[in-house]
Amino acid sequence: MTWLDALLLGALEGLTEFLPVSSTGHLILLGAWLGKHDEVAKTLDVVIQLGAVVAVVVYYRARLAALARGCLRKDPASLRLLAALAVAFTPAAFVGFLLHGFIKERLFGPGPVGLALIVGGVVMTGVDAWRRRNGAESGADDDPELASITLGRAAVIGLFQCFALWPGASRSMTTIVGGQLAGLRTKAAADFSFLLAIPTLGAATFYDLVKGGAALLASPSGPLSLAVGLAASFVVAWLVIAAFLRYLTRFGLAPFGLYRIALGALVLWIAQA
């Protein structure tokens, strides 16, 4: 793994982490194209997500600071949001811990990623068309902010996030769609999805560092590759978040769904060739 490989992987992670197209799936495809299939490469694919986590913290720093102050004052709204994040985080954390080895062994490949891209793309375009036809966006809660996220809705989002453990499904896609189906406006679902990335990606990064961090750091140019990948992931993700939120509010998820279907079909065609 060279520093240039890490730069490409980090930039791709930052670009795709918060788009509903699956950052892990794209990293696996890029790694396959670069010829990087070993455990060190798989660990780096997960660990560089930390750069995107830091980008979320920086972008939402005012909201996070307000949340912390509210929890210290025992403000009901702040405590409810914190509880909602905990409820949404728990299912994927539990399932991911149980299936970590199986996922890395069986699903980290172009074939499974291509299939997940197509399935997710069909779901996204279908949900987007249904919401537009039924005026779901205008009919959702009058409050588009995070105050509209109840514990029940958080549980639904958490269950949907479990599907993101399949590389190619996309964590942001499953949580945003889960929030939409739970009755949230798209903006509120996206904001909650991004905040949920902090504990979810943070936990995944910590777990992979414990499991494979020593091998990554002991590999040739390992520390440099990690530093470059993290830096690239942070910078690109920080630039992407605001732009994606504006785009999502205006155009919805359908364009990303069509992209996923086309890319997934191409990946499966190449894998079978």
mmCIF file of C-alpha atoms in Angstrom:
data_model
loop_
_atom_site.group_PDB
_atom_site.id
_atom_site.type_symbol
_atom_site.label_atom_id
_atom_site.label_comp_id
_atom_site.label_asym_id
_atom_site.label_seq_id
_atom_site.Cartn_x
_atom_site.Cartn_y
_atom_site.Cartn_z
ATOM 1 C CA MET A 1 0.000 0.000 0.000
ATOM 2 C CA THR A 2 1.676 3.230 -1.165
ATOM 3 C CA TRP A 3 0.837 6.736 -0.016
ATOM 4 C CA LEU A 4 -0.685 7.413 -3.454
ATOM 5 C CA ASP A 5 -3.013 4.412 -3.059
ATOM 6 C CA ALA A 6 -3.988 5.734 0.367
ATOM 7 C CA LEU A 7 -4.609 9.214 -1.079
ATOM 8 C CA LEU A 8 -6.969 7.786 -3.709
ATOM 9 C CA LEU A 9 -8.765 5.633 -1.142
ATOM 10 C CA GLY A 10 -9.072 8.506 1.340
ATOM 11 C CA ALA A 11 -10.426 10.912 -1.264
ATOM 12 C CA LEU A 12 -12.943 8.304 -2.442
ATOM 13 C CA GLU A 13 -13.989 7.598 1.162
ATOM 14 C CA GLY A 14 -14.575 11.283 1.821
ATOM 15 C CA LEU A 15 -16.503 11.711 -1.429
ATOM 16 C CA THR A 16 -18.810 8.717 -0.960
ATOM 17 C CA GLU A 17 -19.235 8.323 2.812
ATOM 18 C CA PHE A 18 -22.206 10.671 3.044
ATOM 19 C CA LEU A 19 -23.572 10.090 -0.443
ATOM 20 C CA PRO A 20 -26.056 7.176 -0.593
ATOM 21 C CA VAL A 21 -23.799 5.151 -2.902
ATOM 22 C CA SER A 22 -21.740 3.113 -0.365
ATOM 23 C CA SER A 23 -18.244 4.288 0.494
ATOM 24 C CA THR A 24 -17.158 0.785 1.536
ATOM 25 C CA GLY A 25 -18.433 -0.652 -1.732
ATOM 26 C CA HIS A 26 -16.514 1.924 -3.757
ATOM 27 C CA LEU A 27 -13.364 1.360 -1.689
ATOM 28 C CA ILE A 28 -13.587 -2.395 -2.283
ATOM 29 C CA LEU A 29 -13.971 -1.815 -6.032
ATOM 30 C CA LEU A 30 -11.041 0.626 -6.109
ATOM 31 C CA GLY A 31 -8.955 -1.765 -4.000
ATOM 32 C CA ALA A 32 -9.712 -4.599 -6.428
ATOM 33 C CA TRP A 33 -8.682 -2.368 -9.343
ATOM 34 C CA LEU A 34 -5.451 -1.452 -7.517
ATOM 35 C CA GLY A 35 -4.818 -5.115 -6.706
ATOM 36 C CA LYS A 36 -5.150 -4.604 -2.941
ATOM 37 C CA HIS A 37 -6.968 -7.602 -1.458
ATOM 38 C CA ASP A 38 -5.108 -8.390 1.792
ATOM 39 C CA GLU A 39 -6.213 -7.804 5.381
ATOM 40 C CA VAL A 40 -4.117 -4.631 5.627
ATOM 41 C CA ALA A 41 -6.048 -3.092 2.723
ATOM 42 C CA LYS A 42 -9.387 -4.168 4.224
ATOM 43 C CA THR A 43 -8.438 -2.633 7.576
ATOM 44 C CA LEU A 44 -7.418 0.635 5.919
ATOM 45 C CA ASP A 45 -10.759 0.722 4.071
ATOM 46 C CA VAL A 46 -12.524 0.849 7.440
ATOM 47 C CA VAL A 47 -10.076 2.916 9.488
ATOM 48 C CA ILE A 48 -9.935 5.867 7.082
ATOM 49 C CA GLN A 49 -13.624 6.399 7.858
ATOM 50 C CA LEU A 50 -12.322 8.193 10.955
ATOM 51 C CA GLY A 51 -11.461 11.170 8.754
ATOM 52 C CA ALA A 52 -15.101 11.401 7.695
ATOM 53 C CA VAL A 53 -16.194 11.121 11.344
ATOM 54 C CA VAL A 54 -14.021 14.111 12.240
ATOM 55 C CA ALA A 55 -15.528 16.007 9.299
ATOM 56 C CA VAL A 56 -19.023 15.417 10.723
ATOM 57 C CA VAL A 57 -17.909 16.634 14.142
ATOM 58 C CA VAL A 58 -16.460 19.802 12.608
ATOM 59 C CA TYR A 59 -19.508 20.470 10.398
ATOM 60 C CA TYR A 60 -22.030 19.893 13.203
ATOM 61 C CA ARG A 61 -19.837 21.362 15.961
ATOM 62 C CA ALA A 62 -22.395 23.997 16.988
ATOM 63 C CA ARG A 63 -25.217 21.443 17.156
ATOM 64 C CA LEU A 64 -23.027 18.968 19.055
ATOM 65 C CA ALA A 65 -21.942 21.659 21.512
ATOM 66 C CA ALA A 66 -25.593 22.613 22.067
ATOM 67 C CA LEU A 67 -26.456 18.934 22.556
ATOM 68 C CA ALA A 68 -23.708 18.555 25.166
ATOM 69 C CA ARG A 69 -24.804 21.675 27.035
ATOM 70 C CA GLY A 70 -28.425 20.569 26.915
ATOM 71 C CA CYS A 71 -27.594 17.122 28.303
ATOM 72 C CA LEU A 72 -25.608 18.698 31.151
ATOM 73 C CA ARG A 73 -28.634 20.888 31.943
ATOM 74 C CA LYS A 74 -30.885 17.814 31.595
ATOM 75 C CA ASP A 75 -32.852 19.512 28.825
ATOM 76 C CA PRO A 76 -35.570 17.036 27.691
ATOM 77 C CA ALA A 77 -35.077 17.654 23.950
ATOM 78 C CA SER A 78 -31.313 17.132 24.172
ATOM 79 C CA LEU A 79 -31.670 14.002 26.283
ATOM 80 C CA ARG A 80 -34.268 12.647 23.844
ATOM 81 C CA LEU A 81 -31.938 13.204 20.861
ATOM 82 C CA LEU A 82 -29.053 11.530 22.699
ATOM 83 C CA ALA A 83 -31.295 8.579 23.550
ATOM 84 C CA ALA A 84 -32.463 8.394 19.924
ATOM 85 C CA LEU A 85 -28.861 8.214 18.722
ATOM 86 C CA ALA A 86 -28.146 5.431 21.219
ATOM 87 C CA VAL A 87 -31.241 3.477 20.152
ATOM 88 C CA ALA A 88 -30.381 3.829 16.444
ATOM 89 C CA PHE A 89 -26.747 2.853 17.019
ATOM 90 C CA THR A 90 -27.367 -0.347 18.990
ATOM 91 C CA PRO A 91 -28.804 -2.804 16.392
ATOM 92 C CA ALA A 92 -25.995 -2.430 13.835
ATOM 93 C CA ALA A 93 -23.358 -2.473 16.575
ATOM 94 C CA PHE A 94 -24.704 -5.779 17.895
ATOM 95 C CA VAL A 95 -25.144 -7.425 14.489
ATOM 96 C CA GLY A 96 -21.806 -6.072 13.238
ATOM 97 C CA PHE A 97 -19.985 -7.516 16.242
ATOM 98 C CA LEU A 98 -21.525 -10.946 15.644
ATOM 99 C CA LEU A 99 -20.975 -11.022 11.874
ATOM 100 C CA HIS A 100 -17.712 -9.055 11.528
ATOM 101 C CA GLY A 101 -15.647 -12.048 10.380
ATOM 102 C CA PHE A 102 -18.296 -13.346 7.982
ATOM 103 C CA ILE A 103 -18.771 -9.928 6.390
ATOM 104 C CA LYS A 104 -15.047 -9.428 5.752
ATOM 105 C CA GLU A 105 -14.586 -12.953 4.435
ATOM 106 C CA ARG A 106 -17.681 -13.315 2.243
ATOM 107 C CA LEU A 107 -18.947 -9.843 1.323
ATOM 108 C CA PHE A 108 -15.756 -7.822 0.664
ATOM 109 C CA GLY A 109 -15.709 -8.504 -3.083
ATOM 110 C CA PRO A 110 -16.956 -7.005 -6.367
ATOM 111 C CA GLY A 111 -19.818 -9.517 -6.781
ATOM 112 C CA PRO A 112 -21.582 -8.879 -3.450
ATOM 113 C CA VAL A 113 -20.936 -5.136 -3.779
ATOM 114 C CA GLY A 114 -22.454 -5.017 -7.276
ATOM 115 C CA LEU A 115 -25.575 -6.845 -6.105
ATOM 116 C CA ALA A 116 -25.966 -4.558 -3.081
ATOM 117 C CA LEU A 117 -25.588 -1.471 -5.266
ATOM 118 C CA ILE A 118 -28.423 -2.623 -7.519
ATOM 119 C CA VAL A 119 -30.748 -3.638 -4.688
ATOM 120 C CA GLY A 120 -30.144 -0.348 -2.876
ATOM 121 C CA GLY A 121 -30.632 1.635 -6.071
ATOM 122 C CA VAL A 122 -33.986 -0.011 -6.749
ATOM 123 C CA VAL A 123 -35.104 0.660 -3.166
ATOM 124 C CA MET A 124 -34.026 4.311 -3.332
ATOM 125 C CA THR A 125 -35.727 5.076 -6.623
ATOM 126 C CA GLY A 126 -38.873 3.244 -5.532
ATOM 127 C CA VAL A 127 -39.129 5.079 -2.209
ATOM 128 C CA ASP A 128 -38.370 8.424 -3.856
ATOM 129 C CA ALA A 129 -41.084 7.890 -6.497
ATOM 130 C CA TRP A 130 -43.601 6.781 -3.859
ATOM 131 C CA ARG A 131 -42.913 9.835 -1.689
ATOM 132 C CA ARG A 132 -43.223 12.249 -4.592
ATOM 133 C CA ARG A 133 -46.459 10.640 -5.785
ATOM 134 C CA ASN A 134 -48.025 10.781 -2.334
ATOM 135 C CA GLY A 135 -46.660 14.175 -1.307
ATOM 136 C CA ALA A 136 -44.860 12.559 1.622
ATOM 137 C CA GLU A 137 -42.355 15.387 1.985
ATOM 138 C CA SER A 138 -45.008 18.033 2.511
ATOM 139 C CA GLY A 139 -47.045 15.670 4.640
ATOM 140 C CA ALA A 140 -44.265 14.837 7.076
ATOM 141 C CA ASP A 141 -43.872 16.537 10.435
ATOM 142 C CA ASP A 142 -44.196 20.302 10.440
ATOM 143 C CA ASP A 143 -40.903 20.370 12.348
ATOM 144 C CA PRO A 144 -38.168 19.371 9.875
ATOM 145 C CA GLU A 145 -35.486 19.397 12.544
ATOM 146 C CA LEU A 146 -34.152 16.683 14.813
ATOM 147 C CA ALA A 147 -36.859 17.341 17.408
ATOM 148 C CA SER A 148 -39.203 15.222 15.284
ATOM 149 C CA ILE A 149 -37.124 12.069 15.864
ATOM 150 C CA THR A 150 -38.819 9.914 18.483
ATOM 151 C CA LEU A 151 -37.343 6.761 20.004
ATOM 152 C CA GLY A 152 -39.662 4.671 17.830
ATOM 153 C CA ARG A 153 -38.413 6.352 14.671
ATOM 154 C CA ALA A 154 -34.832 5.966 15.873
ATOM 155 C CA ALA A 155 -35.424 2.235 16.327
ATOM 156 C CA VAL A 156 -36.660 1.962 12.736
ATOM 157 C CA ILE A 157 -33.586 3.824 11.477
ATOM 158 C CA GLY A 158 -31.359 1.564 13.589
ATOM 159 C CA LEU A 159 -32.878 -1.574 12.096
ATOM 160 C CA PHE A 160 -32.418 -0.209 8.584
ATOM 161 C CA GLN A 161 -28.787 0.600 9.384
ATOM 162 C CA CYS A 162 -28.147 -3.132 9.891
ATOM 163 C CA PHE A 163 -28.485 -3.576 6.126
ATOM 164 C CA ALA A 164 -25.522 -1.222 5.688
ATOM 165 C CA LEU A 165 -23.260 -3.969 7.053
ATOM 166 C CA TRP A 166 -23.521 -5.484 3.561
ATOM 167 C CA PRO A 167 -20.804 -3.594 1.634
ATOM 168 C CA GLY A 168 -22.446 -1.751 -1.215
ATOM 169 C CA ALA A 169 -25.703 -1.109 0.619
ATOM 170 C CA SER A 170 -24.577 2.297 1.999
ATOM 171 C CA ARG A 171 -24.992 3.439 5.599
ATOM 172 C CA SER A 172 -26.288 6.859 4.586
ATOM 173 C CA MET A 173 -28.772 5.306 2.130
ATOM 174 C CA THR A 174 -30.235 2.844 4.617
ATOM 175 C CA THR A 175 -30.547 5.398 7.420
ATOM 176 C CA ILE A 176 -31.980 8.188 5.253
ATOM 177 C CA VAL A 177 -34.491 5.842 3.623
ATOM 178 C CA GLY A 178 -35.300 4.355 7.030
ATOM 179 C CA GLY A 179 -35.949 7.841 8.367
ATOM 180 C CA GLN A 180 -38.136 8.727 5.391
ATOM 181 C CA LEU A 181 -40.221 5.563 5.810
ATOM 182 C CA ALA A 182 -40.536 6.356 9.518
ATOM 183 C CA GLY A 183 -42.179 9.688 8.588
ATOM 184 C CA LEU A 184 -39.272 12.135 8.693
ATOM 185 C CA ARG A 185 -38.604 14.847 6.186
ATOM 186 C CA THR A 186 -35.540 14.194 4.056
ATOM 187 C CA LYS A 187 -33.487 16.985 5.683
ATOM 188 C CA ALA A 188 -34.151 15.697 9.202
ATOM 189 C CA ALA A 189 -33.403 12.116 8.119
ATOM 190 C CA ALA A 190 -30.103 13.214 6.556
ATOM 191 C CA ASP A 191 -29.068 15.284 9.591
ATOM 192 C CA PHE A 192 -29.789 12.375 11.918
ATOM 193 C CA SER A 193 -27.952 9.986 9.569
ATOM 194 C CA PHE A 194 -24.846 12.153 9.652
ATOM 195 C CA LEU A 195 -24.895 12.502 13.449
ATOM 196 C CA LEU A 196 -25.423 8.742 13.738
ATOM 197 C CA ALA A 197 -22.229 8.301 11.702
ATOM 198 C CA ILE A 198 -20.182 9.525 14.678
ATOM 199 C CA PRO A 199 -20.813 6.555 17.016
ATOM 200 C CA THR A 200 -21.317 4.036 14.196
ATOM 201 C CA LEU A 201 -18.194 4.749 12.168
ATOM 202 C CA GLY A 202 -16.242 5.526 15.321
ATOM 203 C CA ALA A 203 -17.041 2.112 16.770
ATOM 204 C CA ALA A 204 -16.247 0.333 13.478
ATOM 205 C CA THR A 205 -12.926 2.159 13.231
ATOM 206 C CA PHE A 206 -11.968 1.338 16.823
ATOM 207 C CA TYR A 207 -12.884 -2.335 16.374
ATOM 208 C CA ASP A 208 -10.856 -2.693 13.178
ATOM 209 C CA LEU A 209 -7.914 -0.874 14.727
ATOM 210 C CA VAL A 210 -7.913 -3.361 17.596
ATOM 211 C CA LYS A 211 -8.230 -6.316 15.208
ATOM 212 C CA GLY A 212 -5.889 -5.250 12.412
ATOM 213 C CA GLY A 213 -4.224 -1.982 13.380
ATOM 214 C CA ALA A 214 -0.920 -3.585 14.361
ATOM 215 C CA ALA A 215 -0.556 -5.256 10.961
ATOM 216 C CA LEU A 216 -1.452 -2.018 9.191
ATOM 217 C CA LEU A 217 1.091 0.043 11.112
ATOM 218 C CA ALA A 218 3.769 -2.656 10.757
ATOM 219 C CA SER A 219 3.384 -2.845 6.980
ATOM 220 C CA PRO A 220 5.737 -0.898 4.685
ATOM 221 C CA SER A 221 4.593 2.739 4.545
ATOM 222 C CA GLY A 222 1.674 1.759 6.803
ATOM 223 C CA PRO A 223 1.768 4.814 9.122
ATOM 224 C CA LEU A 224 2.233 7.194 6.179
ATOM 225 C CA SER A 225 -0.595 5.543 4.241
ATOM 226 C CA LEU A 226 -2.887 5.819 7.259
ATOM 227 C CA ALA A 227 -2.068 9.491 7.801
ATOM 228 C CA VAL A 228 -2.549 10.389 4.130
ATOM 229 C CA GLY A 229 -5.789 8.416 3.902
ATOM 230 C CA LEU A 230 -7.234 10.027 7.019
ATOM 231 C CA ALA A 231 -6.304 13.544 5.882
ATOM 232 C CA ALA A 232 -7.798 13.064 2.425
ATOM 233 C CA SER A 233 -10.953 11.519 3.873
ATOM 234 C CA PHE A 234 -11.458 14.447 6.263
ATOM 235 C CA VAL A 235 -10.933 17.226 3.722
ATOM 236 C CA VAL A 236 -13.133 15.738 1.001
ATOM 237 C CA ALA A 237 -15.917 14.677 3.395
ATOM 238 C CA TRP A 238 -16.026 18.141 4.971
ATOM 239 C CA LEU A 239 -16.499 19.678 1.507
ATOM 240 C CA VAL A 240 -19.138 17.127 0.493
ATOM 241 C CA ILE A 241 -21.527 17.309 3.479
ATOM 242 C CA ALA A 242 -22.979 20.771 2.889
ATOM 243 C CA ALA A 243 -23.169 20.315 -0.890
ATOM 244 C CA PHE A 244 -24.974 16.988 -0.528
ATOM 245 C CA LEU A 245 -27.564 18.392 1.892
ATOM 246 C CA ARG A 246 -28.403 21.174 -0.554
ATOM 247 C CA TYR A 247 -28.610 18.734 -3.470
ATOM 248 C CA LEU A 248 -30.696 16.224 -1.521
ATOM 249 C CA THR A 249 -33.285 18.821 -0.529
ATOM 250 C CA ARG A 250 -33.713 19.892 -4.153
ATOM 251 C CA PHE A 251 -33.442 16.650 -6.145
ATOM 252 C CA GLY A 252 -34.004 13.758 -3.711
ATOM 253 C CA LEU A 253 -32.419 10.298 -3.824
ATOM 254 C CA ALA A 254 -33.516 9.098 -7.270
ATOM 255 C CA PRO A 255 -30.420 10.281 -9.225
ATOM 256 C CA PHE A 256 -28.170 8.382 -6.830
ATOM 257 C CA GLY A 257 -30.373 5.321 -7.171
ATOM 258 C CA LEU A 258 -30.009 5.323 -10.952
ATOM 259 C CA TYR A 259 -26.234 5.700 -10.591
ATOM 260 C CA ARG A 260 -26.127 2.739 -8.210
ATOM 261 C CA ILE A 261 -28.109 0.507 -10.573
ATOM 262 C CA ALA A 262 -25.869 1.373 -13.527
ATOM 263 C CA LEU A 263 -22.649 0.896 -11.549
ATOM 264 C CA GLY A 264 -23.864 -2.339 -9.964
ATOM 265 C CA ALA A 265 -24.805 -3.783 -13.357
ATOM 266 C CA LEU A 266 -21.372 -2.841 -14.728
ATOM 267 C CA VAL A 267 -19.601 -4.423 -11.758
ATOM 268 C CA LEU A 268 -21.558 -7.673 -12.082
ATOM 269 C CA TRP A 269 -20.941 -7.770 -15.835
ATOM 270 C CA ILE A 270 -17.179 -7.333 -15.319
ATOM 271 C CA ALA A 271 -17.143 -9.894 -12.485
ATOM 272 C CA GLN A 272 -18.806 -12.492 -14.724
ATOM 273 C CA ALA A 273 -16.599 -11.767 -17.733
#
